[in-house]
Amino acid sequence: MAKLMEDEVFMAFTTYAVIVVLKMLLMAPLTAFYRITRGAFANEEDVARKPAEERKKLLMNHPDVERVRRCHQNDIENIIPFVLVGLLYALTGPVLSVALLHFRIFAGSRICHTIAYLFSLPQPSRGLSWVIGLLVNFSMSYSVLSTVLYL
Amino acid sequence: MAKLMEDEVFMAFTTYAVIVVLKMLLMAPLTAFYRITRGAFANEEDVARKPAEERKKLLMNHPDVERVRRCHQNDIENIIPFVLVGLLYALTGPVLSVALLHFRIFAGSRICHTIAYLFSLPQPSRGLSWVIGLLVNFSMSYSVLSTVLYL
Amino acid sequence: MAKLMEDEVFMAFTTYAVIVVLKMLLMAPLTAFYRITRGAFANEEDVARKPAEERKKLLMNHPDVERVRRCHQNDIENIIPFVLVGLLYALTGPVLSVALLHFRIFAGSRICHTIAYLFSLPQPSRGLSWVIGLLVNFSMSYSVLSTVLYL
């Protein structure tokens, strides 16, 4: 079993996969932080200790919370497919330098995407970083299917 | 490491997993297409170049955009568990023909689901294709747990 | 290939991963149940057979449906990263007892989280079970990166 983790491509995949998943996981505490500082909760039990007249106001959406949630959702839509396809891609035994290129570009593009999203940077910064990540996923998918096709 | 990709069940899993993930990934550009053609954006920076009086109108939801987003979300809720459980299922060494049956039915059900959702086909077309995909996931989960149970 | 499934840590991971994914999958039929009993649908084709005057009312959100959907979304944000990172963690060959501790705490925390969410238990029951699951994910990520780091 330890053999998988002796393969350089698989080690590189593991490293970058955990990094991007960690980045995605951090969006959840960030949402909690925005919910508390902006006073925008989704559940009645979350505001049970507040005075009754404040509660209704605290259960409304806040643009900052919605923004970080959209960013989190975009991570789910892109980072999870990266890890799933990337795992299969790493198992097809690609050339190390090509694989590293895919992993590094993807990780970079998602970090840029998060910065562009959270700080509302002018377009096309966010759109471009999203497209680059998507192209990496398509490229790995194509590579896997052209190596292993068993319908 | 290349040994995994010499196993026929694992090759079949890899093929169908990448196909359904690709299908899921394509929902994102489709959402972008609907957002642009229907004029319904979620972020202020996306409409920054439009005249000020148009902006507010462009930041509203459009039913077509919401429909493709719900379809995307349903993919996330079903396709990702398929890849996760399917990977473990493929590793338990099932019979090739049984495994292929699971993978093919799932891939078919999700393609039907997307068509039924995007073209608003009358029910129970969408409901049925969703249930079939879910049953495949339950069947694979049961198969894995009955082979490997280590609590 | 069968060798992976002879490894005790991998067998334990497989068991707990399938259990938490099954728990997540069950949120979808539960949403369907709430949609039907509460009369709150998202698509026009879902209410096509109802009398016209009822339809508009049936297409509104219902708090119970929104609650189970938020719970499902929280599962997606936490359980999928657990399976992805946990798989890589199991492959790094951790000590069985430590690995089991991670898997069991995570599975327990997610079951508590679901109960706390669906029955609107007073905080911090839900918040605490969410944080515990998150800490397990961080701990496994740290363990993977400290064993395998190939940038």
Coordinates of C-alpha atoms in Angstrom, one line a residue:
Chain A
M1 CA 0.0 0.0 0.0
A2 CA 2.8 2.3 0.8
K3 CA 3.9 1.9 -2.8
L4 CA 1.4 4.5 -4.1
M5 CA 3.0 7.1 -1.8
E6 CA 6.4 6.3 -3.2
D7 CA 5.3 7.4 -6.6
E8 CA 6.4 11.0 -7.3
V9 CA 3.3 11.9 -9.3
F10 CA 1.0 10.5 -6.6
M11 CA 2.9 12.4 -3.9
A12 CA 2.6 15.6 -5.9
F13 CA -1.1 15.0 -6.5
T14 CA -1.6 14.3 -2.8
T15 CA 0.2 17.6 -1.8
Y16 CA -1.8 19.8 -4.1
A17 CA -5.1 18.0 -3.5
V18 CA -4.8 18.6 0.2
I19 CA -3.8 22.2 -0.3
V20 CA -6.8 23.1 -2.4
V21 CA -9.2 21.1 -0.1
L22 CA -7.8 23.0 2.9
K23 CA -8.4 26.3 1.0
M24 CA -12.0 25.1 0.4
L25 CA -12.5 24.1 4.0
L26 CA -11.4 27.5 5.2
M27 CA -14.3 29.1 3.5
A28 CA -16.6 27.6 6.1
P29 CA -15.1 29.4 9.2
L30 CA -14.9 32.5 7.0
T31 CA -18.6 32.3 6.4
A32 CA -19.2 31.9 10.2
F33 CA -16.9 34.9 10.8
Y34 CA -18.9 37.1 8.3
R35 CA -22.3 35.8 9.8
I36 CA -21.2 36.9 13.3
T37 CA -19.6 40.2 12.4
R38 CA -22.3 41.2 9.9
G39 CA -25.2 39.8 12.0
A40 CA -26.8 37.6 9.3
F41 CA -27.8 34.1 10.4
A42 CA -29.8 31.4 8.7
N43 CA -31.3 29.6 11.6
E44 CA -33.6 30.7 14.4
E45 CA -31.7 28.7 17.1
D46 CA -28.6 30.7 16.2
V47 CA -30.2 34.0 17.5
A48 CA -32.2 32.5 20.4
R49 CA -30.2 34.4 23.0
K50 CA -30.7 37.8 21.4
P51 CA -33.5 40.1 22.4
A52 CA -36.7 39.3 20.5
E53 CA -36.9 42.6 18.6
E54 CA -33.4 42.1 17.2
R55 CA -34.0 38.5 16.0
K56 CA -35.9 39.2 12.8
K57 CA -33.2 41.6 11.6
L58 CA -30.5 39.1 12.3
L59 CA -32.2 36.4 10.1
M60 CA -31.7 38.4 6.9
N61 CA -29.1 37.9 4.2
H62 CA -26.1 40.1 4.1
P63 CA -24.2 40.7 0.8
D64 CA -20.8 39.9 2.3
V65 CA -22.1 36.5 3.6
E66 CA -23.7 35.7 0.3
R67 CA -20.5 36.6 -1.5
V68 CA -18.3 34.2 0.6
R69 CA -21.0 31.5 0.2
R70 CA -21.0 31.9 -3.6
C71 CA -17.2 31.6 -3.5
H72 CA -17.4 28.5 -1.4
Q73 CA -20.0 27.0 -3.8
N74 CA -17.7 27.7 -6.7
D75 CA -14.9 25.9 -4.9
I76 CA -17.2 22.9 -4.5
E77 CA -18.0 22.9 -8.2
N78 CA -14.3 23.1 -9.2
I79 CA -12.0 21.8 -6.5
I80 CA -13.9 18.5 -5.8
P81 CA -13.9 17.5 -9.5
F82 CA -10.1 18.4 -9.6
V83 CA -9.4 16.0 -6.7
L84 CA -11.6 13.2 -8.2
V85 CA -10.3 13.5 -11.8
G86 CA -6.7 14.3 -10.6
L87 CA -6.6 11.1 -8.5
L88 CA -7.5 9.0 -11.6
Y89 CA -5.1 11.1 -13.7
A90 CA -2.3 10.4 -11.2
L91 CA -3.0 6.7 -11.4
T92 CA -2.6 6.6 -15.2
G93 CA 1.1 7.4 -14.7
P94 CA 1.6 10.7 -16.5
V95 CA 5.0 12.4 -16.9
L96 CA 5.9 14.1 -13.7
S97 CA 6.6 17.5 -15.2
V98 CA 3.3 17.6 -17.1
A99 CA 1.4 16.5 -14.0
L100 CA 3.1 19.1 -11.8
L101 CA 2.2 21.7 -14.4
H102 CA -1.5 20.8 -14.1
F103 CA -1.5 20.7 -10.3
R104 CA 0.4 24.0 -9.9
I105 CA -1.7 25.9 -12.4
F106 CA -4.9 24.6 -10.8
A107 CA -3.8 25.5 -7.3
G108 CA -2.7 29.0 -8.4
S109 CA -5.9 29.6 -10.3
R110 CA -8.1 28.8 -7.4
I111 CA -6.1 31.0 -5.0
C112 CA -6.4 33.9 -7.5
H113 CA -10.1 33.1 -7.9
T114 CA -10.7 33.3 -4.1
I115 CA -8.8 36.6 -3.8
A116 CA -10.7 38.1 -6.8
Y117 CA -14.0 36.9 -5.4
L118 CA -13.6 38.1 -1.8
F119 CA -12.2 41.5 -2.7
S120 CA -14.6 42.0 -5.6
L121 CA -11.7 42.7 -8.0
P122 CA -12.8 44.0 -11.4
Q123 CA -13.5 41.4 -14.0
P124 CA -12.1 39.5 -15.9
S125 CA -9.8 38.6 -13.0
R126 CA -12.3 36.2 -11.4
G127 CA -13.7 34.9 -14.7
L128 CA -10.2 34.2 -16.0
S129 CA -9.0 32.3 -13.0
W130 CA -12.2 30.3 -13.0
V131 CA -11.7 29.4 -16.7
I132 CA -8.1 28.4 -16.2
G133 CA -9.0 26.0 -13.4
L134 CA -11.8 24.6 -15.6
L135 CA -9.3 24.0 -18.5
V136 CA -7.0 22.1 -16.2
N137 CA -9.9 19.8 -15.2
F138 CA -10.8 19.3 -18.9
S139 CA -7.1 18.6 -19.8
M140 CA -6.8 16.0 -17.1
S141 CA -10.1 14.4 -18.1
Y142 CA -9.0 14.2 -21.7
S143 CA -5.7 12.7 -20.7
V144 CA -7.4 10.0 -18.6
L145 CA -10.0 9.1 -21.2
S146 CA -7.3 8.9 -24.0
T147 CA -5.2 6.5 -21.8
V148 CA -8.0 4.4 -20.2
L149 CA -11.2 4.0 -22.2
Y150 CA -13.3 1.0 -21.2
L151 CA -17.0 1.5 -22.1
Chain B
M1 CA 1.0 1.8 -9.4
A2 CA 0.1 1.1 -13.0
K3 CA -1.4 -2.2 -11.7
L4 CA -4.6 -0.5 -10.7
M5 CA -5.1 0.7 -14.3
E6 CA -4.6 -2.8 -15.6
D7 CA -7.7 -4.0 -13.7
E8 CA -10.7 -4.1 -16.0
V9 CA -13.2 -3.1 -13.3
F10 CA -11.0 -0.1 -12.3
M11 CA -10.6 0.9 -16.0
A12 CA -14.4 0.8 -16.4
F13 CA -14.9 2.8 -13.2
T14 CA -12.3 5.4 -14.4
T15 CA -14.0 5.8 -17.7
Y16 CA -17.5 6.3 -16.4
A17 CA -16.4 8.4 -13.4
V18 CA -14.6 10.9 -15.8
I19 CA -17.6 11.0 -18.1
V20 CA -20.1 11.9 -15.4
V21 CA -17.7 14.4 -13.8
L22 CA -17.2 16.0 -17.3
K23 CA -21.0 16.2 -17.6
M24 CA -21.2 17.9 -14.2
L25 CA -18.3 20.3 -15.1
L26 CA -20.2 21.4 -18.3
M27 CA -23.1 22.8 -16.2
A28 CA -20.8 25.7 -15.1
P29 CA -20.1 27.1 -18.6
L30 CA -23.9 26.5 -19.3
T31 CA -24.7 28.6 -16.3
A32 CA -22.4 31.3 -17.5
F33 CA -24.0 31.1 -21.0
Y34 CA -27.5 31.6 -19.4
R35 CA -26.3 34.4 -17.2
I36 CA -25.0 36.3 -20.2
T37 CA -27.9 35.6 -22.6
R38 CA -30.6 36.1 -20.0
G39 CA -28.8 39.1 -18.3
A40 CA -28.9 37.8 -14.8
F41 CA -25.7 38.2 -12.8
A42 CA -24.9 37.6 -9.1
N43 CA -22.0 40.0 -8.6
E44 CA -21.8 43.8 -8.9
E45 CA -18.3 43.6 -10.6
D46 CA -19.8 41.5 -13.4
V47 CA -22.0 44.4 -14.5
A48 CA -19.5 47.2 -13.8
R49 CA -19.2 48.2 -17.5
K50 CA -22.9 48.4 -18.1
P51 CA -24.8 51.8 -17.8
A52 CA -25.8 52.5 -14.2
E53 CA -29.5 52.4 -14.8
E54 CA -29.3 48.9 -16.3
R55 CA -27.2 47.4 -13.5
K56 CA -29.9 46.8 -10.9
K57 CA -32.0 44.9 -13.5
L58 CA -29.0 42.7 -14.4
L59 CA -28.5 41.7 -10.8
M60 CA -31.9 39.9 -10.5
N61 CA -32.5 36.1 -10.7
H62 CA -33.7 34.6 -14.0
P63 CA -35.7 31.4 -13.9
D64 CA -33.5 29.8 -16.6
V65 CA -30.4 30.5 -14.6
E66 CA -31.9 29.2 -11.4
R67 CA -33.0 26.0 -13.3
V68 CA -29.5 25.2 -14.6
R69 CA -28.1 25.9 -11.1
R70 CA -30.5 23.5 -9.5
C71 CA -29.6 20.9 -12.0
H72 CA -25.9 21.5 -11.3
Q73 CA -26.5 21.2 -7.5
N74 CA -28.4 17.9 -8.1
D75 CA -25.3 16.7 -10.0
I76 CA -23.1 17.6 -7.1
E77 CA -25.4 15.8 -4.7
N78 CA -25.4 12.6 -6.8
I79 CA -22.4 12.4 -9.1
I80 CA -19.8 13.1 -6.4
P81 CA -21.1 10.4 -4.1
F82 CA -21.1 8.0 -7.1
V83 CA -17.4 8.7 -7.8
L84 CA -16.5 8.4 -4.1
V85 CA -18.4 5.2 -3.4
G86 CA -17.7 3.8 -6.9
L87 CA -14.0 4.1 -6.3
L88 CA -14.2 2.0 -3.1
Y89 CA -16.6 -0.4 -4.8
A90 CA -14.2 -0.9 -7.7
L91 CA -11.4 -1.6 -5.2
T92 CA -13.4 -4.4 -3.5
G93 CA -13.1 -6.4 -6.7
P94 CA -16.7 -6.9 -7.9
V95 CA -17.5 -9.0 -11.0
L96 CA -16.9 -7.0 -14.1
S97 CA -20.4 -7.4 -15.7
V98 CA -22.1 -6.4 -12.4
A99 CA -19.8 -3.4 -12.0
L100 CA -20.4 -2.3 -15.6
L101 CA -24.1 -2.6 -15.1
H102 CA -23.9 -0.2 -12.1
F103 CA -21.7 2.3 -14.0
R104 CA -23.7 2.3 -17.2
I105 CA -27.1 2.6 -15.5
F106 CA -25.8 5.5 -13.4
A107 CA -24.2 7.4 -16.3
G108 CA -27.4 6.9 -18.4
S109 CA -29.7 8.0 -15.5
R110 CA -27.7 11.2 -15.0
I111 CA -27.8 12.1 -18.7
C112 CA -31.6 11.5 -18.8
H113 CA -31.9 13.6 -15.6
T114 CA -30.0 16.6 -17.1
I115 CA -32.1 16.5 -20.3
A116 CA -35.3 16.2 -18.3
Y117 CA -34.3 19.1 -16.0
L118 CA -33.0 21.5 -18.7
F119 CA -36.0 21.0 -21.0
S120 CA -38.6 20.9 -18.2
L121 CA -39.9 17.5 -19.4
P122 CA -43.1 16.4 -17.7
Q123 CA -42.7 14.4 -14.5
P124 CA -41.9 11.7 -13.5
S125 CA -39.1 11.7 -16.1
R126 CA -36.8 13.8 -13.9
G127 CA -37.9 12.1 -10.7
L128 CA -37.4 8.7 -12.1
S129 CA -33.9 9.2 -13.5
W130 CA -32.9 10.8 -10.1
V131 CA -34.2 7.8 -8.2
I132 CA -32.4 5.3 -10.5
G133 CA -29.1 7.1 -9.9
L134 CA -29.7 7.1 -6.2
L135 CA -30.5 3.3 -6.2
V136 CA -27.2 2.6 -8.0
N137 CA -25.4 4.6 -5.2
F138 CA -27.2 2.6 -2.5
S139 CA -26.5 -0.7 -4.3
M140 CA -22.8 0.0 -4.5
S141 CA -22.7 1.2 -0.9
Y142 CA -24.4 -2.0 0.3
S143 CA -22.0 -4.1 -1.8
V144 CA -19.0 -2.3 -0.3
L145 CA -20.2 -2.6 3.3
S146 CA -21.1 -6.3 2.9
T147 CA -17.6 -7.0 1.6
V148 CA -15.6 -4.7 3.9
L149 CA -17.0 -3.9 7.3
Y150 CA -14.4 -2.8 9.8
L151 CA -16.0 -0.6 12.5
Chain C
M1 CA -5.5 -4.5 -6.4
A2 CA -7.2 -6.6 -3.7
K3 CA -4.2 -5.7 -1.6
L4 CA -5.6 -2.3 -0.7
M5 CA -8.7 -3.9 0.8
E6 CA -6.5 -6.2 2.9
D7 CA -5.0 -3.2 4.8
E8 CA -6.9 -2.6 8.0
V9 CA -6.6 1.2 7.9
F10 CA -8.0 1.2 4.4
M11 CA -10.8 -1.2 5.4
A12 CA -11.7 1.1 8.3
F13 CA -11.6 4.2 6.1
T14 CA -13.8 2.4 3.5
T15 CA -16.4 1.5 6.1
Y16 CA -16.7 5.0 7.7
A17 CA -16.5 6.8 4.3
V18 CA -19.5 4.8 2.9
I19 CA -21.4 5.3 6.2
V20 CA -21.1 9.1 6.1
V21 CA -21.8 9.2 2.3
L22 CA -24.9 7.1 2.9
K23 CA -26.0 9.6 5.6
M24 CA -25.5 12.4 3.1
L25 CA -27.4 10.6 0.3
L26 CA -30.4 10.1 2.7
M27 CA -30.8 13.9 2.9
A28 CA -32.1 13.9 -0.7
P29 CA -35.1 11.6 -0.2
L30 CA -35.7 13.5 3.1
T31 CA -35.9 16.8 1.1
A32 CA -38.3 15.1 -1.3
F33 CA -40.4 14.0 1.6
Y34 CA -40.5 17.5 3.1
R35 CA -41.3 19.0 -0.3
I36 CA -44.3 16.7 -0.8
T37 CA -45.7 16.9 2.8
R38 CA -45.1 20.7 3.1
G39 CA -46.2 21.4 -0.5
A40 CA -43.1 23.4 -1.5
F41 CA -41.7 22.6 -4.9
A42 CA -39.0 24.3 -7.0
N43 CA -40.0 23.4 -10.5
E44 CA -43.2 24.1 -12.4
E45 CA -43.3 20.7 -14.0
D46 CA -43.5 19.2 -10.4
V47 CA -46.9 20.8 -9.8
A48 CA -48.3 20.4 -13.4
R49 CA -51.1 18.1 -12.3
K50 CA -52.4 20.3 -9.5
P51 CA -55.2 22.8 -10.1
A52 CA -54.0 26.1 -11.6
E53 CA -55.0 28.2 -8.5
E54 CA -52.9 26.0 -6.2
R55 CA -49.8 26.0 -8.3
K56 CA -48.4 29.4 -7.3
K57 CA -48.7 28.6 -3.6
L58 CA -46.9 25.2 -4.1
L59 CA -43.9 27.0 -5.7
M60 CA -43.0 28.9 -2.6
N61 CA -40.2 28.0 -0.1
H62 CA -41.1 26.3 3.1
P63 CA -38.8 26.8 6.2
D64 CA -38.6 23.0 6.8
V65 CA -37.5 22.3 3.3
E66 CA -34.9 25.1 3.5
R67 CA -33.6 23.7 6.8
V68 CA -33.1 20.2 5.4
R69 CA -31.4 21.7 2.3
R70 CA -29.0 23.7 4.5
C71 CA -28.2 20.5 6.4
H72 CA -27.5 18.7 3.1
Q73 CA -25.3 21.6 1.9
N74 CA -23.3 21.5 5.1
D75 CA -22.8 17.7 4.6
I76 CA -21.5 18.4 1.1
E77 CA -19.1 21.0 2.5
N78 CA -17.7 18.7 5.2
I79 CA -18.3 15.0 4.3
I80 CA -16.9 15.1 0.8
P81 CA -13.6 16.7 2.0
F82 CA -13.5 14.0 4.7
V83 CA -13.7 11.3 2.1
L84 CA -11.1 13.0 -0.2
V85 CA -8.6 13.8 2.4
G86 CA -9.3 10.6 4.4
L87 CA -8.5 8.5 1.3
L88 CA -5.1 10.1 0.9
Y89 CA -4.6 9.9 4.7
A90 CA -5.3 6.2 4.7
L91 CA -2.8 5.7 1.9
T92 CA 0.0 7.4 4.0
G93 CA -0.1 4.4 6.3
P94 CA -1.1 5.9 9.7
V95 CA -1.3 3.9 12.9
L96 CA -4.6 2.0 12.9
S97 CA -5.8 3.2 16.4
V98 CA -5.1 6.9 15.5
A99 CA -6.9 6.5 12.1
L100 CA -9.9 4.8 13.7
L101 CA -10.1 7.6 16.2
H102 CA -10.3 10.2 13.4
F103 CA -12.9 8.2 11.4
R104 CA -15.1 7.5 14.5
I105 CA -15.1 11.0 15.8
F106 CA -15.9 12.4 12.4
A107 CA -18.8 10.0 11.8
G108 CA -20.2 10.6 15.3
S109 CA -19.9 14.4 14.9
R110 CA -21.8 14.4 11.6
I111 CA -24.6 12.3 13.0
C112 CA -24.9 14.7 15.9
H113 CA -24.8 17.6 13.5
T114 CA -27.7 16.2 11.5
I115 CA -29.8 15.6 14.5
A116 CA -29.1 19.0 16.0
Y117 CA -29.9 20.7 12.6
L118 CA -33.1 18.8 11.8
F119 CA -34.6 19.1 15.3
S120 CA -33.4 22.7 15.7
L121 CA -31.7 21.8 19.0
P122 CA -30.4 24.9 20.9
Q123 CA -26.9 26.0 20.1
P124 CA -24.0 25.3 20.6
S125 CA -25.0 21.6 19.8
R126 CA -24.9 22.1 16.0
G127 CA -22.0 24.5 16.0
L128 CA -19.9 22.3 18.2
S129 CA -20.5 19.1 16.2
W130 CA -19.6 21.0 13.0
V131 CA -16.4 22.3 14.5
I132 CA -15.4 18.8 15.7
G133 CA -15.8 17.4 12.2
L134 CA -13.8 20.3 10.8
L135 CA -11.0 19.7 13.2
V136 CA -10.8 16.1 12.2
N137 CA -10.5 17.2 8.6
F138 CA -7.7 19.7 9.5
S139 CA -5.9 17.0 11.6
M140 CA -5.9 14.5 8.7
S141 CA -4.8 17.2 6.2
Y142 CA -1.9 18.2 8.5
S143 CA -0.9 14.5 8.9
V144 CA -0.9 14.0 5.1
L145 CA 1.1 17.1 4.4
S146 CA 3.6 16.3 7.1
T147 CA 4.2 12.8 5.7
V148 CA 4.0 13.6 1.9
L149 CA 5.0 17.1 0.8
Y150 CA 6.0 17.3 -2.8
L151 CA 5.6 20.8 -4.1

